[in-house]
Amino acid sequence: MQLKLTWRTKGMQDIDLLVFEEQKIAETMKILIDRGFLEEEAEDNIQYVKSMRTNNQVNTLLTYREANIYSGDILELV
């Protein structure tokens, strides 16, 4: 199943994405880095993202399903 999410990064415009719920959060970050939306250092420095819906930090090694992230959620880089 696909999820529609918003990624929020400091100093940049929000990014709306469609991702699969079985995809790892880190895989999405890698794609954003490859496309120039995130700096390369983010892959090594960022281990958690914050779900604005639940106000919880989740590990980037989890899938969206494992992290209880649902369509419409806003993820902020921590």
mmCIF file of N, CA and C in Angstrom, residues 2-7 14-20 23 28-29 31-32 35 37 64 71-73 75:
data_model
loop_
_atom_site.group_PDB
_atom_site.id
_atom_site.type_symbol
_atom_site.label_atom_id
_atom_site.label_comp_id
_atom_site.label_asym_id
_atom_site.label_seq_id
_atom_site.Cartn_x
_atom_site.Cartn_y
_atom_site.Cartn_z
ATOM 1 N N GLN A 2 0.479 2.243 -0.746
ATOM 2 C CA GLN A 2 1.244 3.485 -0.794
ATOM 3 C C GLN A 2 0.748 4.475 0.248
ATOM 4 N N LEU A 3 1.691 5.255 0.759
ATOM 5 C CA LEU A 3 1.388 6.300 1.727
ATOM 6 C C LEU A 3 1.774 7.641 1.136
ATOM 7 N N LYS A 4 0.980 8.646 1.394
ATOM 8 C CA LYS A 4 1.331 10.005 0.997
ATOM 9 C C LYS A 4 1.830 10.726 2.250
ATOM 10 N N LEU A 5 3.106 11.127 2.216
ATOM 11 C CA LEU A 5 3.741 11.741 3.370
ATOM 12 C C LEU A 5 4.339 13.088 2.999
ATOM 13 N N THR A 6 4.557 13.902 4.001
ATOM 14 C CA THR A 6 5.269 15.159 3.826
ATOM 15 C C THR A 6 6.552 15.079 4.636
ATOM 16 N N TRP A 7 7.673 15.371 3.993
ATOM 17 C CA TRP A 7 8.968 15.450 4.675
ATOM 18 C C TRP A 7 9.273 16.908 4.903
ATOM 19 N N ASP A 14 8.753 22.043 2.222
ATOM 20 C CA ASP A 14 8.238 20.703 2.493
ATOM 21 C C ASP A 14 8.194 19.893 1.200
ATOM 22 N N ILE A 15 8.425 18.580 1.319
ATOM 23 C CA ILE A 15 8.429 17.684 0.172
ATOM 24 C C ILE A 15 7.312 16.673 0.360
ATOM 25 N N ASP A 16 6.379 16.608 -0.582
ATOM 26 C CA ASP A 16 5.309 15.604 -0.552
ATOM 27 C C ASP A 16 5.762 14.397 -1.360
ATOM 28 N N LEU A 17 5.609 13.205 -0.772
ATOM 29 C CA LEU A 17 6.083 11.973 -1.398
ATOM 30 C C LEU A 17 5.050 10.872 -1.320
ATOM 31 N N LEU A 18 5.116 9.960 -2.275
ATOM 32 C CA LEU A 18 4.382 8.700 -2.204
ATOM 33 C C LEU A 18 5.413 7.615 -1.953
ATOM 34 N N VAL A 19 5.219 6.831 -0.901
ATOM 35 C CA VAL A 19 6.143 5.752 -0.552
ATOM 36 C C VAL A 19 5.334 4.492 -0.243
ATOM 37 N N PHE A 20 5.997 3.352 -0.302
ATOM 38 C CA PHE A 20 5.354 2.100 0.076
ATOM 39 C C PHE A 20 5.536 1.884 1.568
ATOM 40 N N GLN A 23 8.623 0.067 2.700
ATOM 41 C CA GLN A 23 9.917 0.694 2.420
ATOM 42 C C GLN A 23 10.523 1.213 3.714
ATOM 43 N N THR A 28 14.165 5.924 1.739
ATOM 44 C CA THR A 28 13.589 7.176 1.249
ATOM 45 C C THR A 28 14.604 8.305 1.372
ATOM 46 N N MET A 29 15.315 8.337 2.498
ATOM 47 C CA MET A 29 16.338 9.357 2.692
ATOM 48 C C MET A 29 17.410 9.251 1.616
ATOM 49 N N ILE A 31 17.112 8.139 -1.427
ATOM 50 C CA ILE A 31 16.555 8.652 -2.680
ATOM 51 C C ILE A 31 16.540 10.174 -2.672
ATOM 52 N N LEU A 32 16.156 10.771 -1.539
ATOM 53 C CA LEU A 32 16.141 12.230 -1.433
ATOM 54 C C LEU A 32 17.548 12.814 -1.548
ATOM 55 N N ARG A 35 18.608 12.671 -5.219
ATOM 56 C CA ARG A 35 17.896 13.671 -6.035
ATOM 57 C C ARG A 35 18.240 15.112 -5.644
ATOM 58 N N PHE A 37 17.637 16.632 -2.654
ATOM 59 C CA PHE A 37 16.734 17.262 -1.689
ATOM 60 C C PHE A 37 17.305 17.280 -0.277
ATOM 61 N N TYR A 64 7.992 2.041 7.247
ATOM 62 C CA TYR A 64 6.919 2.948 7.666
ATOM 63 C C TYR A 64 5.865 2.199 8.477
ATOM 64 N N SER A 71 -0.540 7.389 6.099
ATOM 65 C CA SER A 71 -0.765 8.405 5.070
ATOM 66 C C SER A 71 -1.222 9.710 5.707
ATOM 67 N N GLY A 72 -0.658 10.804 5.231
ATOM 68 C CA GLY A 72 -0.995 12.133 5.761
ATOM 69 C C GLY A 72 -0.051 12.603 6.851
ATOM 70 N N ASP A 73 0.840 11.719 7.312
ATOM 71 C CA ASP A 73 1.782 12.082 8.372
ATOM 72 C C ASP A 73 2.821 13.059 7.833
ATOM 73 N N LEU A 75 6.762 14.078 8.460
ATOM 74 C CA LEU A 75 7.997 13.624 9.079
ATOM 75 C C LEU A 75 9.005 14.761 9.068
#
